[in-house]
Structure formats: C-alpha cells, structure tokens
Coordinates of C-alpha atoms in Angstrom, one line a residue:
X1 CA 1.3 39.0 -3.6
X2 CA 4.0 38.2 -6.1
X3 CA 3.5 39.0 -9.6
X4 CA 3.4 36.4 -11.8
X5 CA 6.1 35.2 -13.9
X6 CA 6.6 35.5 -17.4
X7 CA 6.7 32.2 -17.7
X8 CA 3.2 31.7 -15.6
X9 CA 0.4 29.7 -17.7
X10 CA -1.4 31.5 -19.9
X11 CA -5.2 32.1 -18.9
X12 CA -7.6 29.4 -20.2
X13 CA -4.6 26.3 -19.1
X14 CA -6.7 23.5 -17.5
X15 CA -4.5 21.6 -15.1
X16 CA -4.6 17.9 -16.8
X17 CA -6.5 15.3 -14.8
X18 CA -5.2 12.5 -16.6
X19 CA -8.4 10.5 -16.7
X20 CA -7.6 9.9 -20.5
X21 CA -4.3 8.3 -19.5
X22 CA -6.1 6.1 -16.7
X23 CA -8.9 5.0 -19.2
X24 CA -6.1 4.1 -21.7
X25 CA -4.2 2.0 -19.3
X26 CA -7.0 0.0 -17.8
X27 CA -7.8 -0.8 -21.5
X28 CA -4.7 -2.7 -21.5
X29 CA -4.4 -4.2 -18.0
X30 CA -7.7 -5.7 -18.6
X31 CA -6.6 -7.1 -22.1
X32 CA -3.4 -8.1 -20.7
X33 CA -5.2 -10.5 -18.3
X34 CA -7.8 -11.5 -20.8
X35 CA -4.9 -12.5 -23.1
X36 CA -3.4 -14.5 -19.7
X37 CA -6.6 -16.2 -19.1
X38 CA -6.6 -17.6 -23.1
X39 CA -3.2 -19.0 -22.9
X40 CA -3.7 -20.9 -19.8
X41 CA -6.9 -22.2 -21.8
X42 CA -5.1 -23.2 -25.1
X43 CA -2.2 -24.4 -23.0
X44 CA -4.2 -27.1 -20.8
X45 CA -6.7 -27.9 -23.2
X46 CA -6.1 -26.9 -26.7
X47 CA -8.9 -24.7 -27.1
X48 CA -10.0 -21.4 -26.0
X49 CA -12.0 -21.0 -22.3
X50 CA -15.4 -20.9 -23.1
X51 CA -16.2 -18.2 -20.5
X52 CA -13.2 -16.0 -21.7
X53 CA -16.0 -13.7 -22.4
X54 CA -17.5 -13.2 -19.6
X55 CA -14.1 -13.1 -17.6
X56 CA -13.0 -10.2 -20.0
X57 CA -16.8 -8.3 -19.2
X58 CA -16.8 -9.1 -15.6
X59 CA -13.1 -7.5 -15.0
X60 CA -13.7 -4.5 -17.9
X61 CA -16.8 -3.8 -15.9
X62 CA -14.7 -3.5 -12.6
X63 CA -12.3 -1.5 -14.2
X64 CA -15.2 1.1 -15.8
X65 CA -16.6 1.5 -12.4
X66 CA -13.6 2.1 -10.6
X67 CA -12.7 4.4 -13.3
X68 CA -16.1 6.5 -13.2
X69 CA -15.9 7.1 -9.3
X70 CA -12.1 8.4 -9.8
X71 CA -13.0 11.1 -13.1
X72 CA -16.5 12.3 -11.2
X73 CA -15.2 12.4 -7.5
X74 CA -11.0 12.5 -7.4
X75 CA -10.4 13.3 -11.2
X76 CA -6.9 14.9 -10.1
X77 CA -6.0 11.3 -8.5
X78 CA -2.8 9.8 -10.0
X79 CA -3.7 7.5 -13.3
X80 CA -1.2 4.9 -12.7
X81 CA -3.1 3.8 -8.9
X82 CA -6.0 2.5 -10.2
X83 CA -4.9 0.7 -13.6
X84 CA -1.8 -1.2 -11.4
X85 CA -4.3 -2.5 -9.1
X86 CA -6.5 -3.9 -11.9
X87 CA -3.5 -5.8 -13.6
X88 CA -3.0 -7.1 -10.3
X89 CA -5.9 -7.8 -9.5
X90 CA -6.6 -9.9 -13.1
X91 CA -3.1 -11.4 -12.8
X92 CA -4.5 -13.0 -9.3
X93 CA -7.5 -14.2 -11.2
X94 CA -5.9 -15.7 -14.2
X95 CA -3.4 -17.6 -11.6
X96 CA -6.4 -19.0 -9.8
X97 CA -8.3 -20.4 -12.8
X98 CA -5.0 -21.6 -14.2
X99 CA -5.1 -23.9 -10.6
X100 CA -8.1 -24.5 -10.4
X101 CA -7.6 -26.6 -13.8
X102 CA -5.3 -29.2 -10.8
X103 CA -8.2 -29.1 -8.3
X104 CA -11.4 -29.5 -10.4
X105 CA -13.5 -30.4 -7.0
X106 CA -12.0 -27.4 -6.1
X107 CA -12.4 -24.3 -7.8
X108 CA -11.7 -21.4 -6.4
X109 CA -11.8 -18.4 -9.0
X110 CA -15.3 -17.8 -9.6
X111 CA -15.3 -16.9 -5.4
X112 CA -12.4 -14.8 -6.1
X113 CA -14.4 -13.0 -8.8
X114 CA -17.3 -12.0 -6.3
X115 CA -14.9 -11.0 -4.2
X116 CA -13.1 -8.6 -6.6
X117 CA -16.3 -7.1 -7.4
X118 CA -16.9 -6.7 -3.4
X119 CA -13.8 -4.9 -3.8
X120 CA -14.3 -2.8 -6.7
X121 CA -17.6 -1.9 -5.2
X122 CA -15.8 -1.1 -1.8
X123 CA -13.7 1.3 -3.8
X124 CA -16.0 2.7 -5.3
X125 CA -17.8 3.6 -2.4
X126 CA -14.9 5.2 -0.4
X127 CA -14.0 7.1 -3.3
X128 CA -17.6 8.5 -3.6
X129 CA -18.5 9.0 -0.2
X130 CA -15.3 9.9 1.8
X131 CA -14.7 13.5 -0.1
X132 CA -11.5 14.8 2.3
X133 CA -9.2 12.2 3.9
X134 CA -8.7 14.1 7.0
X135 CA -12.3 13.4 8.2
X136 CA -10.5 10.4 9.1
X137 CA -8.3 12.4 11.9
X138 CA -11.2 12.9 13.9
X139 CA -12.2 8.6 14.2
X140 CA -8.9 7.7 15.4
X141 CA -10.1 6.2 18.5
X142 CA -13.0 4.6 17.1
X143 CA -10.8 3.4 14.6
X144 CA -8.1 2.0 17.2
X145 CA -11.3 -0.1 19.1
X146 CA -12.9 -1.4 16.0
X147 CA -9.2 -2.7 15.0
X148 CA -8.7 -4.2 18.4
X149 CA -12.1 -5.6 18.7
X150 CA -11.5 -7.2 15.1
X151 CA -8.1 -8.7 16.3
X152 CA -9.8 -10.3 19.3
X153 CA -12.7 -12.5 18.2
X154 CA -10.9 -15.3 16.2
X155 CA -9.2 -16.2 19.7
X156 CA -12.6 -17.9 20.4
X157 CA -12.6 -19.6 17.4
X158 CA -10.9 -23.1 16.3
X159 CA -7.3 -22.4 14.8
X160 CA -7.1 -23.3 11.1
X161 CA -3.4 -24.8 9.8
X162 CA -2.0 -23.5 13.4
X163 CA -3.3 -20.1 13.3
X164 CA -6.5 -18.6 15.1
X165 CA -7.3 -15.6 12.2
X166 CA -10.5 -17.2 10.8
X167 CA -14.1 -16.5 11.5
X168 CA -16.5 -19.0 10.1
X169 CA -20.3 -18.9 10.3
X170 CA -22.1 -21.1 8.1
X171 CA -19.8 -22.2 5.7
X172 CA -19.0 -18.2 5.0
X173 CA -14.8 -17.3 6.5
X174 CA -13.0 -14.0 6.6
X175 CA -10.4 -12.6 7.9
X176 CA -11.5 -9.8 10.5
X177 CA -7.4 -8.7 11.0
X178 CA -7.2 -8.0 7.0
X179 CA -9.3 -5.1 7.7
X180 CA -8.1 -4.0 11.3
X181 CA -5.0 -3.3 9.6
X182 CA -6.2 -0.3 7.8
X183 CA -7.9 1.0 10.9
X184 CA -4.5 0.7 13.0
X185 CA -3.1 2.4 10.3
X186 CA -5.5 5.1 10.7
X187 CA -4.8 5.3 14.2
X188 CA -1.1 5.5 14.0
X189 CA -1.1 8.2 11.3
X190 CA -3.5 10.6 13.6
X191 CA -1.8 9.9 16.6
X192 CA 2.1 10.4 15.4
X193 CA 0.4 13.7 13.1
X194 CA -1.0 15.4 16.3
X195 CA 2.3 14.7 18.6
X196 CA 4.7 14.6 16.3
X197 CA 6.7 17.7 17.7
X198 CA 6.7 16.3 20.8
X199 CA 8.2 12.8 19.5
X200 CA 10.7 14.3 18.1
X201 CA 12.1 17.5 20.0
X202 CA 11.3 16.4 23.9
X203 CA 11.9 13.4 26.2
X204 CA 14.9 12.0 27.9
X205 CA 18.4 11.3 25.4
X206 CA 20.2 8.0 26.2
X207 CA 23.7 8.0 24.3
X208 CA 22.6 9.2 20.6
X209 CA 19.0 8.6 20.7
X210 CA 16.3 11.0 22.6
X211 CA 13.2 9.1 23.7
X212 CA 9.6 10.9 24.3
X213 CA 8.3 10.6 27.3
X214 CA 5.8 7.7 28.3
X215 CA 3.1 10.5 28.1
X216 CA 3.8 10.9 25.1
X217 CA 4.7 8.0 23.1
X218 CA 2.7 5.6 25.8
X219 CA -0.5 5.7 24.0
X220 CA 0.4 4.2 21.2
X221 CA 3.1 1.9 22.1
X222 CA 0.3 0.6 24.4
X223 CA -1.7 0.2 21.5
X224 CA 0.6 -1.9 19.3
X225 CA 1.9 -3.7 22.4
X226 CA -1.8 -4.8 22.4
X227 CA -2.3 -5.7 18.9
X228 CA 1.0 -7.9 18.9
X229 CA -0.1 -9.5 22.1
X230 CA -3.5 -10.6 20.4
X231 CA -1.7 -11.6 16.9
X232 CA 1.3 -14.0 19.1
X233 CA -1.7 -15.6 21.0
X234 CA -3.4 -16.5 17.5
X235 CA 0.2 -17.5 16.0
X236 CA -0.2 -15.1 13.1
X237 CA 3.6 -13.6 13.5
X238 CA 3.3 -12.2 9.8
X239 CA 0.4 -9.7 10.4
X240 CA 2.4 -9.4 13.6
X241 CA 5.2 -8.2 11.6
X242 CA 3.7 -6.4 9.4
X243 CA 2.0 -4.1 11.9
X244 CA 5.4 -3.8 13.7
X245 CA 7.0 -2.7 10.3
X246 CA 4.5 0.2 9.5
X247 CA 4.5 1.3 13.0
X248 CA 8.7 1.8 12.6
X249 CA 8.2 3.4 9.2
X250 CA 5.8 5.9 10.5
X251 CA 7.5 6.8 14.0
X252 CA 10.5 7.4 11.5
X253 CA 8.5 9.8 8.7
X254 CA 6.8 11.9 11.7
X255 CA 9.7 12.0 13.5
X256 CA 12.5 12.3 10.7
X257 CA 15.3 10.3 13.5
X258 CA 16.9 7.7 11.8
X259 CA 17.6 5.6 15.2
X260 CA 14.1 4.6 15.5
X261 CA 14.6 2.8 12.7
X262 CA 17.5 0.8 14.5
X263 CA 15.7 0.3 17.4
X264 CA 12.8 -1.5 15.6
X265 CA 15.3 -3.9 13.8
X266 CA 16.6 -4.7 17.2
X267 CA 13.1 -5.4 18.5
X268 CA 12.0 -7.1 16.3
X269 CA 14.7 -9.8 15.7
X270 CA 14.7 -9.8 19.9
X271 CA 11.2 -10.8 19.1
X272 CA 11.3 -13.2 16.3
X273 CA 14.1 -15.4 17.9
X274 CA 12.0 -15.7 21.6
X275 CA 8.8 -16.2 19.5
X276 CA 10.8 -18.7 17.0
X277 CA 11.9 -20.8 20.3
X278 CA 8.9 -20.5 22.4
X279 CA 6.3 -21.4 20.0
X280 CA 6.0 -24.8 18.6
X281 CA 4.4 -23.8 15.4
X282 CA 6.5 -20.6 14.6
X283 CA 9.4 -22.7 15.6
X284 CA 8.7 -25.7 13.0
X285 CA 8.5 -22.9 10.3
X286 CA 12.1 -21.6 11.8
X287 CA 13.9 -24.9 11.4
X288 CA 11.8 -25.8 7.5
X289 CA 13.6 -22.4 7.0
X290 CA 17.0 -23.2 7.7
X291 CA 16.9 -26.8 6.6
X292 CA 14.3 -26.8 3.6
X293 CA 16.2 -30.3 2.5
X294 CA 15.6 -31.6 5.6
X295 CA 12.8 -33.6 5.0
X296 CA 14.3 -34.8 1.4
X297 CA 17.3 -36.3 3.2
X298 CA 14.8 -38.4 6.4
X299 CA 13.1 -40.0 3.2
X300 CA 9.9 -38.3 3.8
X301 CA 9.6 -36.3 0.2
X302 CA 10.0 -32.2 -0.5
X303 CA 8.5 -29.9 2.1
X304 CA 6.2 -27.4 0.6
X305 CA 9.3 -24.8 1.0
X306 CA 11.5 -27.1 -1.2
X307 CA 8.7 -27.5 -3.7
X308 CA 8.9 -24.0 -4.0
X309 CA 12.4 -23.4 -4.1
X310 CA 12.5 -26.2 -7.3
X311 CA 9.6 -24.2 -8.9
X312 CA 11.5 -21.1 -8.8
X313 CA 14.4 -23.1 -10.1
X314 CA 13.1 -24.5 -12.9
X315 CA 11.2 -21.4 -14.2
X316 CA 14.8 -20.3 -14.6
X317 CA 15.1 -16.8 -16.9
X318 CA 11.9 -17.2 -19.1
X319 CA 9.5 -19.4 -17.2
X320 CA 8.0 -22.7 -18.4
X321 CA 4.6 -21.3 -19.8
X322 CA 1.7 -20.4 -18.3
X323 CA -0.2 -23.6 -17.9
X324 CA 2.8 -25.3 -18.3
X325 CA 4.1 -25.7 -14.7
X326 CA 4.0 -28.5 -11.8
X327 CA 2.2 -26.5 -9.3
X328 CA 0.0 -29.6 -7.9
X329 CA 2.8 -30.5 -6.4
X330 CA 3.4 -27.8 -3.8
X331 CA -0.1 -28.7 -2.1
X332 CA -2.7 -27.3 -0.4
X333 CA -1.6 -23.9 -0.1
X334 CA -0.9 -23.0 -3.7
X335 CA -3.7 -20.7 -4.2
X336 CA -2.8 -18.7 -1.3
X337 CA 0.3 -18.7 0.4
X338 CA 2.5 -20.2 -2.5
X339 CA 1.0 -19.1 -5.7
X340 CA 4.1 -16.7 -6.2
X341 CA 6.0 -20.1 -7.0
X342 CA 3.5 -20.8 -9.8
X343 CA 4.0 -17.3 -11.2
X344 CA 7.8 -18.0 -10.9
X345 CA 7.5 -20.9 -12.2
X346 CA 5.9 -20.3 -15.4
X347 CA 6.6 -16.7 -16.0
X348 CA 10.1 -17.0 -14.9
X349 CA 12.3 -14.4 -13.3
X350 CA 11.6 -11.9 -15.8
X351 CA 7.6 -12.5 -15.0
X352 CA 8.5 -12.0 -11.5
X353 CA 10.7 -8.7 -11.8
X354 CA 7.7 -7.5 -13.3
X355 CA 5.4 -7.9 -10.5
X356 CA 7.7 -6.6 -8.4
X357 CA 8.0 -3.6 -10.2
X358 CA 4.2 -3.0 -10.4
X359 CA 4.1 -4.0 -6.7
X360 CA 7.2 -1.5 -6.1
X361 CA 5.4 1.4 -8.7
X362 CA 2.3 1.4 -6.7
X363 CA 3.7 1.9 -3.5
X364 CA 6.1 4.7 -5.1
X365 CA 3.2 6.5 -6.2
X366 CA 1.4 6.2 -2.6
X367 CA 4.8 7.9 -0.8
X368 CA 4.8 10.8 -3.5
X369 CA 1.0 11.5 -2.8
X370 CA 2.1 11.5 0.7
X371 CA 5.0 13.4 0.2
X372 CA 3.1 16.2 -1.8
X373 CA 0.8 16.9 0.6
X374 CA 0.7 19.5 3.4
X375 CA -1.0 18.5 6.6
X376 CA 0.8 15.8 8.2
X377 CA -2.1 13.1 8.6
X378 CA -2.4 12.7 5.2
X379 CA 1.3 12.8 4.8
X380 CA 1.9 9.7 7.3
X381 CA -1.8 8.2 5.9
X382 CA -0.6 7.4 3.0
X383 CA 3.4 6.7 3.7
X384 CA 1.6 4.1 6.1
X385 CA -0.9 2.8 3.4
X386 CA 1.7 2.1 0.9
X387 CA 3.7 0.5 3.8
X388 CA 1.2 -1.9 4.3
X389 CA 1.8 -3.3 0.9
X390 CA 5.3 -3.0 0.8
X391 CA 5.7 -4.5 3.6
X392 CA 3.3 -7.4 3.0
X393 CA 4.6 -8.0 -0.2
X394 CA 8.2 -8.1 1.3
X395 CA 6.9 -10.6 4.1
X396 CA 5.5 -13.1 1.6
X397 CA 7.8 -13.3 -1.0
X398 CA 10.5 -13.6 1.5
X399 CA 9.3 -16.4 2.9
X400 CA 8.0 -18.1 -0.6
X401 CA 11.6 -17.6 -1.4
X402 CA 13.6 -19.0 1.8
X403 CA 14.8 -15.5 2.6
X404 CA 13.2 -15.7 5.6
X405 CA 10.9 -18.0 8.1
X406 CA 7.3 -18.3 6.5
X407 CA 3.9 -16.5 7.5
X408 CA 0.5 -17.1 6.7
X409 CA -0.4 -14.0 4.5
X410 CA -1.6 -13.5 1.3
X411 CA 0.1 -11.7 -1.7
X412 CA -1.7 -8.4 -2.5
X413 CA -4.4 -8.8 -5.3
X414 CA -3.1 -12.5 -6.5
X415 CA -3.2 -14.7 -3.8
X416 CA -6.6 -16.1 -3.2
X417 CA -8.5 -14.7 -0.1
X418 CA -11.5 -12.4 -0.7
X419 CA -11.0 -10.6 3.0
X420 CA -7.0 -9.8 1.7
X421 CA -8.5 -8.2 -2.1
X422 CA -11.2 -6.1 0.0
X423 CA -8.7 -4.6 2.1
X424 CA -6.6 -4.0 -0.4
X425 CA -8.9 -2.3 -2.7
X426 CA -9.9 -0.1 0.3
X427 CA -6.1 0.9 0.5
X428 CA -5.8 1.7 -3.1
X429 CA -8.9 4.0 -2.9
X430 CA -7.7 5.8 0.0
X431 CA -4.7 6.3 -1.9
X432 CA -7.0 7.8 -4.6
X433 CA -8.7 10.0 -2.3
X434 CA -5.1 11.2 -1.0
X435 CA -3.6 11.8 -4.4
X436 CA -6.4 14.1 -5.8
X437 CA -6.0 16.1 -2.9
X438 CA -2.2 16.2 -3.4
X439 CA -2.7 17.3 -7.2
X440 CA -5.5 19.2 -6.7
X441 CA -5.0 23.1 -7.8
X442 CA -7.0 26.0 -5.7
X443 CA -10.9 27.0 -6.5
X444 CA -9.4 30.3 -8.5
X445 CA -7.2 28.1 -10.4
X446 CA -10.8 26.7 -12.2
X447 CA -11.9 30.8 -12.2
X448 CA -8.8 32.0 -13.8
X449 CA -7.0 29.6 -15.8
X450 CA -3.9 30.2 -13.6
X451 CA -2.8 27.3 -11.6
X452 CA -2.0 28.9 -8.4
X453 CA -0.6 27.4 -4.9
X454 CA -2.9 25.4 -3.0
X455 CA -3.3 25.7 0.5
X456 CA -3.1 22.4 2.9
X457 CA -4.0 19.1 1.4
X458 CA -4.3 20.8 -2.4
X459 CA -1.6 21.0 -5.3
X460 CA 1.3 23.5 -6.6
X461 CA 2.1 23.9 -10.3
X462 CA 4.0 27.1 -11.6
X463 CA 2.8 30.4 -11.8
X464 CA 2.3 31.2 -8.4
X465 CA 4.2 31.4 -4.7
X466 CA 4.3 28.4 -3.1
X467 CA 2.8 28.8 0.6
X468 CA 4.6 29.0 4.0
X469 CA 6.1 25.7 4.8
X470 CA 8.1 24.2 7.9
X471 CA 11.2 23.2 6.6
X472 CA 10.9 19.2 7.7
X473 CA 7.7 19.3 5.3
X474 CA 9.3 18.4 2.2
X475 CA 12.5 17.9 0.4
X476 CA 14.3 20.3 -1.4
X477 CA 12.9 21.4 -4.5
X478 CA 9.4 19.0 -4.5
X479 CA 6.7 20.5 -5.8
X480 CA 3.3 20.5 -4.2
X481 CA 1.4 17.1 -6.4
X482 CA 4.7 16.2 -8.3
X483 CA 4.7 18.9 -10.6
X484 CA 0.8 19.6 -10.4
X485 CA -0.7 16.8 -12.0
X486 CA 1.1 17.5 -15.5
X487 CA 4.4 15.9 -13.9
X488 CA 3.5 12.4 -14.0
X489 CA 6.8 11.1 -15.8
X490 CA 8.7 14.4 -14.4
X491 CA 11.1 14.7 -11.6
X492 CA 9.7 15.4 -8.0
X493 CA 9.1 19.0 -7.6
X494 CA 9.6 20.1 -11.7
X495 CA 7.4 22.5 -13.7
X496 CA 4.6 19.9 -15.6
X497 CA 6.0 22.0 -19.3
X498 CA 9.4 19.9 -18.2
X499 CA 11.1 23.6 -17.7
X500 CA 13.8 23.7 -15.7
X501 CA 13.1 24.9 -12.0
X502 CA 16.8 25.7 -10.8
X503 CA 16.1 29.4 -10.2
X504 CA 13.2 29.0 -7.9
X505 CA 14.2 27.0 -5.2
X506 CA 11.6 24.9 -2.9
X507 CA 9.4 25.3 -5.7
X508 CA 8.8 29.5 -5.4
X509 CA 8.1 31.5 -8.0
X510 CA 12.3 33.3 -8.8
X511 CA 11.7 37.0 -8.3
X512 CA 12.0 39.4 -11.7
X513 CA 13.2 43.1 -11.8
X514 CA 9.5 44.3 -12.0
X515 CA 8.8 42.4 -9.0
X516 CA 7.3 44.3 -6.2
X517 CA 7.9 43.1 -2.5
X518 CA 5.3 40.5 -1.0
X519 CA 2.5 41.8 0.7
X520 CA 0.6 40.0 3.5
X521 CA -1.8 37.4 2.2
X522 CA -3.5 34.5 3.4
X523 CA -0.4 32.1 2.4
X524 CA 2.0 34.0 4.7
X525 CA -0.4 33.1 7.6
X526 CA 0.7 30.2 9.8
X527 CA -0.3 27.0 8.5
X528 CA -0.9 23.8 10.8
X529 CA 2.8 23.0 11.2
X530 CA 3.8 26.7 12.8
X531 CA 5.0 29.9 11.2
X532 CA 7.4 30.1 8.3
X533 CA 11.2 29.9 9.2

C-alpha cells in the first residue's frame, strides 16, 4: 500500500461529524420562525400569540428528534440538510397561521402542525431503520407497482378544482401521487444504475445522438409513458412534469450525453402545447397565462394570476410586513398553490431571494452527497431526490410568477398540504441516509485515528490512496464526501485542514521519495463500475 504522507493526520484525529454545527443551526431556524410567528401576532393584533409557546415547543421538539436520529444513526450526514428543512418547514407554518388570521372559519395551521410531526416522525423512522441506502436497489419493482398503483386510484374518485389527485374517506384527503413520486424515483435510479453502460455505449446513432435499444431503454420508458398517461387522464400536468423533468436529469447523470437533455425539452414542449389545446382545463390555465389582464379588461375583476402578479408588485424590494399584506384577496388557493405571493408580498424580493437560496442550498447539498459517492444507485438516488425539489420548486414558482402556465402543486415545506410535507421529509431523510454514507470514513479509520479511503458508498479524507475509480465517476479533483466531512465550507474534492491538494490529483495521495511502489491490496480490486483505467 502507499505509505502515508507526511502530511497524513496524526493518530487520535476524529473525523468531525458535525452534529455540533447541526444542533447550533436548528437552534436558530426554530427561533427564527418563533420570532416570524410573534410578528405576524403583534402585527394583526397588537399583542403577542398566546400559543407562541407551544408553537416554539412543538417545532423545537421536531427539530430535537430529528436531530437525535441523525447523531445516533447517520452522525456523518451533512449538518446543513436537516436545519434547512426545519426553517422551511417553520416558515410554511408561520405563513399559514399568518392566513389563517383572513379565514377564521378556516384554519388551517394546527392540521399542518400534525402533519409536520407525521413528517418528522417519518424521518425519523427512515433514518433509524433504513441503515444502507442501496437496500433500496433490490425493491425497484416493488417500488415501480406501489407508485403505479398509487397514481391509479384517484381516477375513480370525483375531481377536485379540475383535477382527479385526491382520495377522500371520511372527511380524511391525501394525496397518494405525493408519495409515488419517491418510489418512481427509486425505480428510475436502480434501473438507469444497473444499465447504465448499455444506455450509454450501445444502440443505434441517428445524426449526433446514439439511442439504446428498445431492450434496453424500453422498460422504463414504458414505465414513465405509463405514469404520464395516468397523471394527463387526472389533469395533474405539474406532477406530470415534474416526473418528466427527473426522468431527463437522471437518463443525463447515468448516461453523461448531453443530447438527452435536448431531446426532453423537445418532448416535453411537443407535449405541453397538444395537452394545452386538447384539454379544456390545461388549456384555460394556458390562455390566464398569456393574458393574466384578461379578465380585468371584460369587467369581470383580477384573476387569481393577476392578484398574484400585483402582490409581487407591491412587496417591491423590502416587502410590506409580515401581517401586513392583502393576501385575502387572491382567494381560495392562498394557503396552497399561491402562498409564495404572500411571502412575496410581505417579505419582498429580498425575502424571496432567500428562500430560493435555502431551496437552491438544499438541493446543492443533495447533488454533492450524490456526487461523493461510489456506487451509482446512490449516485443517481440522490441527484434524482434533490431533482424532485428543484424541480417542483421551479414548477410552482414559475407559474405563481407568470413564467409559465400554472399547476396544481404545492411548494416544498410552506405550502399547505400534509401528503406534500410527508414526502418531503421522507426525501430529506433519504438524503441523510445518503450523505453519511458519502462522508463516512472506513471501520480502521475509528481503529487508528487515520482517516483512510473508503470503499463504495463510504468517505475519502487525506492520508490515504484513494480507491480504483472509473473515470466517468467523478470530476476532477472531488474528493470522496467533499473533503471528508471536515470540508463543509471547502471546495469539492480539498483536504478538510483547507491544504492545498494541487499535487495529488483525483484526490490520491502525491508520491514522496521514500515511497515504495503499490502493492496489491483490496482497493486495486475491481469495484462495481469495472477495473481501473
């Protein structure tokens, strides 16, 4: 084996699990949302909510136990997942109780509260229980059924405000797609992971682009055919899109051929423009979206689209407030489909560059864990998890804004919906369980005090030789983990001591005068990907 370098960790170096640094930061999302929750009290009625309080408990509570199942079962997960998600997740609540103050006879949050705590508990659980992410590989197919099955049943139930995505039993709704999302996503990550090769090297080239064969890429083309087929009959085009979008993005990361991305631009606006004519309902949203005044200028008052474009408006740099804003008048749907405009509104454009960049932060730190890790179902697990919310969060706020047609969805975490904050609390924890194994460092790591290489799935600091990789598995010069854990504010792929890592290219160990040659070991065996090149 290669001797280690000079500058190797000295014996007795604990690779940092950062569960101070998560601890810290969920002290402040929850106090930042406590502190929301107050203003929007004083604001509307001069005075203090009386169950402030218990809000604070209730969401500090969710963020210990989230916190607990990360430092006893993943305590090398990233710190920044699991704080983010709480902000979010009491940004969504504060929102809620601040309109619920326009609907009295209808309030909403305390729901929304039981179903964070679902969530939390959901989490939790999947943290706890699932202990290596690829146990998930072997359930594709199960996975790909359930999510079908799930996509099916609202079809034979009434459509509610044009769509069929609604189960309701006794007075209790849910959305069954929310959660056959996640199992699509499974499906697609263990499918493209066992044939990726095959995607990407064979099949039949038509000008510049080389397509697999139908035995190949059938299977799951079939599949998403399928799941688009169901989601047009129950006229809910933005889950529609959004399982389009992550089935691009990961045909693209397994594959690494740029074209596929062209081709699923093409499809899909071939798709949204016969969809947008032949449906009556999609095709009322089309023309609201190209004429949002339209309804102004017949005499018949401000579409819900043009309410949100004037609450946008007039939060202008600094927002009105919190409290402060006209959100009663966007209607029905401002809990859910349009309660960015309220955050616009009275948080202003700096508020909402914000959110974006906690949305856009979590989903960064999703792709790294992805990118960090070895096996490629993991890899393509988690580029398609943080997908899902990029993508939603794209879809929504596009359409809230008039960049394009609207969708029924709801925004991750703040929109009210409890089956949308159980998925995505699901997603965030298999984003947990992903990371730790990214960041992990080897069992003889804990023995020694070395950090050494991990093998697939597991972490790379320095001090040791990095094992056999293809070259398609990561970019140039990234680390294993991100720098092992210690890198969080690092560049990809750099020494966690901030050293510089020029002479050791693809993140090896640079070779010293007194170094002997390398000797067979189990890290120049072939890995799952093939031998080294």
């Amino acid at each position: 084996m290669t001797a280690p370098t000079a500058d190797a960790p000295p014996p007795g170096l604990r690779m940092p699990g950062r569960r101070g640094t998560e601890l810290a930061l969920l002290a402040g999302a929850v106090l930042i949302s406590v502190c929301g929750y107050i203003d929007v009290g004083l604001a509307r009625q001069n005075a203090v909510p009386g169950d402030a309080a218990s809000y604070g408990a209730g969401l500090a509570a969710l963020a210990l136990l989230g916190h607990l199942a990360v430092r006893f079962r993943a305590p090398y997960a990233d710190p920044l997942l699991l704080p983010i998600a709480i902000l979010l997740n009491g940004l969504g609540l504060l929102l809620i109780f601040r309109l619920d103050l326009e609907t009295p006879a209808d309030r909403a949050s305390p729901t929304q509260l039981v179903w964070s705590a679902l969530g939390v508990g959901l989490f939790a659980a999947v943290v706890l229980l699932l202990r290596d992410h690829r146990t998930l590989q072997r359930y594709a197919y199960v996975s790909v059924a359930a999510g079908l099955a799930l996509m099916v049943v609202p079809i034979f139930f009434p459509a509610v405000n044009g769509a069929k995505i609604w189960i309701r039993v006794a007075g209790f709704s849910f959305q069954p797609g929310e959660f056959a999302k996640i199992l699509i996503t499974v499906f697609f990550a263990a499918y493209l992971a066992a044939n990726r090769n095959a995607l990407a090297h064979t099949g039949n080239r038509m000008w510049k682009l080389q397509f697999p064969t139908g035995r190949v890429l059938g299977p799951v083309v079939a599949v998403w055919l399928v799941s688009v087929g169901v989601l047009v009959l129950e006229r809910d085009l933005g889950t529609s899109l959004l399982f389009f979008g992550v089935f691009v993005v990961l045909l693209y990361v397994a594959t690494g051929r740029t074209g596929w991305i062209a081709v699923g631009l093409l499809l899909a606006a071939a798709g949204a423009a016969a969809v947008g004519v032949l449906e009556p309902h999609v095709h009322s949203r089309v023309a609201d979206w190209l004429h949002p005044f339209a309804s102004i200028t017949a005499g018949r008052g401000a579409s819900q689209l043009a309410q949100s474009l004037f609450a946008f408006a007039a939060g202008g740099l600094l927002g009105t407030g919190l409290g402060e804003g006209h959100s009663a008048l966007i209607g029905f749907a401002m809990k859910s489909d349009f309660i960015l405009a309220t955050y616009g509104e009275e948080l202003g454009l700096t508020g909402l560059t914000a959110l974006f960049l906690l949305y856009a932060l979590l989903v960064a730190r999703g792709f790294r864990a992805g990118l960090a890790l070895r096996d490629p179902f993991g890899r393509l697990l988690a580029v398609g998890l943080a997908s899902l919310l990029a993508v939603q969060v794209f879809v929504i706020a596009g359409g809230v804004m008039g960049l394009i047609p609207l969708t029924g969805m709801a925004m991750p975490f703040l929109a009210q919906g409890g089956s949308s904050v159980v998925t995505n609390w699901v997603i965030v924890a298999l984003l947990v369980r992903v990371s730790d194994s990214a960041r992990r460092p080897l069992p003889d790591a804990a023995e020694t005090g070395v950090i050494a290489a991990a093998g697939p799935g597991g972490a790379r600091s320095s001090g040791a030789s990095a094992p056999p990789y293809e070259e398609d598995d990561l970019p140039y010069g990234y680390g294993y983990g991100g720098g092992g854990g210690g890198g969080d504010g690092g560049s990809p792929g750099g020494p966690p001591d901030g050293r510089d890592a020029g002479h050791a290219p693809h993140g090896r160990s640079a070779p010293t005068d007194h170094d002997a040659p390398d000797t067979p070991d189990s890290s120049d065996a072939p890995d799952d990907q093939g031998s080294r090149r």
